[in-house]
Amino acid sequence: QLQLQESGPGLVKPSETLSLTCSVSGDSISGTTYFWGWLRQPPGQGLEWIGSISDSGKTYYNPSLKSRVTVSSDTSRSQFSLRLTSVTASDTAVYYCARGYGSPGICDYWGRGTLVTVSS
Amino acid sequence: QSDLTQPASVSGSPGQSITISCTGSSSDVGGYNYVAWYQQQPGKAPKLLIYDVSNRPSGVSYRFSGSKSGNTASLTISGLQADDEADYYCSSYTSYRSTSSYVFGSGTKVTIL
């Protein structure tokens, strides 16, 4: 059974960089037609797709976040990561890593999510 | 403000059927068949119910079905059950002037009466 688990700091200061890692178990993240991505959900609000990476390393980003986002992968460790620079309070959210099924933003397996708060 | 419009709430009695609408534009729902629906229970991650407008992933109940007409997609839940009470989100691929992304609706809270 495929499992995804987010890890990283739960508190980030304004203007700093948010970094999260997703560890995948139960399957390889390479040699497949799937995508590996990040989504977020501010407290009490809806979902937002952040970006994804394909098996070949091609990245796809939400245009509204593209200038601040980097998604990368380490296939040897079955991990992929998110970097979001210059964070503000509006970046406070539960961050989910997920597997894209057939397309980068349609996700069939999700991690449990991790709350990241941006505050000084 | 979300890109796709969903009703804030829908309710129904056990055994009944309900339909949740998701209205977008020709740049998203109306232009592509990459429409998905998710169910989110409180404190949990979303669960994919429908992808590519009307396809169910393995393990998802037949009681959930999706369709699309023009710029509006719909999720129908038949034979309502108590554990169907949750938030439901639609999502669509969008492309406009050489930029593409995935957008979500604001969510619909389903209440079982």
Coordinates of N, CA, C and O in Angstrom, one line a residue, chain A residues 68-107:
Chain A
R68 N 8.1 31.6 -6.3 CA 8.6 31.3 -5.0 C 8.8 29.8 -4.7 O 9.3 29.5 -3.7
V69 N 8.4 29.0 -5.7 CA 8.3 27.6 -5.4 C 9.3 26.8 -6.2 O 9.6 27.0 -7.4
T70 N 9.9 25.7 -5.5 CA 10.7 24.7 -6.2 C 10.3 23.4 -5.6 O 10.2 23.2 -4.4
V71 N 9.9 22.5 -6.5 CA 9.7 21.1 -6.2 C 10.8 20.2 -6.8 O 11.1 20.4 -8.0
S72 N 11.4 19.4 -6.0 CA 12.5 18.5 -6.5 C 12.3 17.1 -5.9 O 11.5 16.9 -5.0
S73 N 13.1 16.2 -6.5 CA 12.9 14.8 -6.0 C 14.3 14.2 -5.9 O 15.3 14.6 -6.5
D74 N 14.3 13.2 -5.0 CA 15.5 12.4 -4.8 C 15.0 10.9 -4.9 O 14.6 10.3 -3.9
T75 N 15.1 10.4 -6.1 CA 14.6 9.1 -6.3 C 15.3 8.0 -5.5 O 14.7 7.0 -5.2
S76 N 16.6 8.2 -5.3 CA 17.3 7.2 -4.5 C 16.8 7.0 -3.1 O 16.9 5.9 -2.5
R77 N 16.2 8.1 -2.6 CA 15.6 8.0 -1.2 C 14.1 7.9 -1.2 O 13.5 7.9 -0.2
S78 N 13.5 7.9 -2.4 CA 12.0 7.9 -2.6 C 11.4 9.1 -1.8 O 10.5 8.9 -1.1
Q79 N 12.0 10.2 -2.1 CA 11.5 11.4 -1.4 C 11.4 12.5 -2.5 O 12.1 12.6 -3.5
F80 N 10.5 13.4 -2.2 CA 10.4 14.7 -3.0 C 10.2 15.8 -2.1 O 9.7 15.6 -0.9
S81 N 10.5 17.0 -2.5 CA 10.6 18.1 -1.5 C 9.9 19.4 -2.1 O 9.8 19.5 -3.3
L82 N 9.6 20.3 -1.2 CA 9.0 21.6 -1.5 C 9.8 22.7 -0.9 O 10.2 22.6 0.3
R83 N 10.2 23.7 -1.6 CA 10.7 24.9 -1.1 C 9.9 26.1 -1.5 O 9.5 26.2 -2.7
L84 N 9.5 26.9 -0.5 CA 8.7 28.1 -0.7 C 9.4 29.2 -0.1 O 9.5 29.3 1.1
T85 N 9.8 30.2 -0.9 CA 10.6 31.3 -0.3 C 9.8 32.5 0.1 O 8.6 32.6 -0.3
S86 N 10.4 33.4 0.8 CA 9.8 34.6 1.2 C 8.4 34.5 1.7 O 7.4 35.1 1.2
V87 N 8.2 33.6 2.7 CA 6.9 33.3 3.2 C 6.3 34.5 4.0 O 7.0 35.3 4.6
T88 N 5.0 34.5 4.0 CA 4.2 35.5 4.8 C 3.1 34.7 5.6 O 3.0 33.5 5.4
A89 N 2.4 35.4 6.4 CA 1.4 34.8 7.2 C 0.3 34.1 6.3 O -0.3 33.1 6.7
S90 N 0.1 34.6 5.1 CA -0.8 34.0 4.2 C -0.4 32.6 3.7 O -1.2 31.9 3.1
D91 N 0.9 32.2 4.0 CA 1.3 30.9 3.6 C 1.1 29.9 4.7 O 1.4 28.7 4.6
T92 N 0.5 30.3 5.8 CA 0.1 29.4 6.9 C -0.9 28.5 6.4 O -2.0 28.9 5.9
A93 N -0.7 27.2 6.5 CA -1.6 26.2 5.9 C -1.2 24.8 6.4 O -0.1 24.6 6.8
V94 N -2.1 23.8 6.1 CA -1.7 22.4 6.2 C -1.2 22.1 4.8 O -1.9 22.3 3.8
Y95 N 0.0 21.6 4.7 CA 0.6 21.2 3.5 C 0.5 19.7 3.3 O 0.9 19.0 4.2
Y96 N 0.0 19.3 2.1 CA -0.1 17.9 1.8 C 0.8 17.5 0.6 O 1.0 18.3 -0.3
C97 N 1.5 16.4 0.7 CA 2.1 15.8 -0.4 C 1.2 14.8 -1.0 O 0.4 14.1 -0.3
A98 N 1.3 14.6 -2.3 CA 0.3 13.7 -3.0 C 0.9 13.1 -4.3 O 1.8 13.7 -4.8
R99 N 0.3 12.0 -4.7 CA 0.7 11.4 -6.0 C -0.3 11.9 -7.1 O -1.5 11.7 -6.9
G100 N 0.2 12.4 -8.2 CA -0.7 12.8 -9.3 C -0.9 11.6 -10.2 O 0.0 10.9 -10.6
Y101 N -2.2 11.4 -10.5 CA -2.6 10.2 -11.2 C -3.1 10.6 -12.6 O -4.1 11.2 -12.8
G102 N -2.2 10.4 -13.6 CA -2.6 10.8 -15.0 C -2.3 12.2 -15.3 O -2.1 12.5 -16.5
S103 N -2.3 13.1 -14.4 CA -2.0 14.5 -14.6 C -1.4 15.0 -13.3 O -1.7 14.5 -12.2
P104 N -0.6 16.1 -13.3 CA 0.0 16.6 -12.1 C -0.9 17.0 -11.0 O -0.5 16.9 -9.8
G105 N -2.1 17.5 -11.3 CA -2.9 18.0 -10.2 C -4.1 17.2 -9.8 O -4.9 17.6 -9.0
I106 N -4.2 16.0 -10.4 CA -5.3 15.1 -9.9 C -4.7 14.0 -9.1 O -3.9 13.2 -9.6
C107 N -5.0 14.0 -7.8 CA -4.2 13.3 -6.8 C -5.0 12.1 -6.1 O -6.0 12.4 -5.5

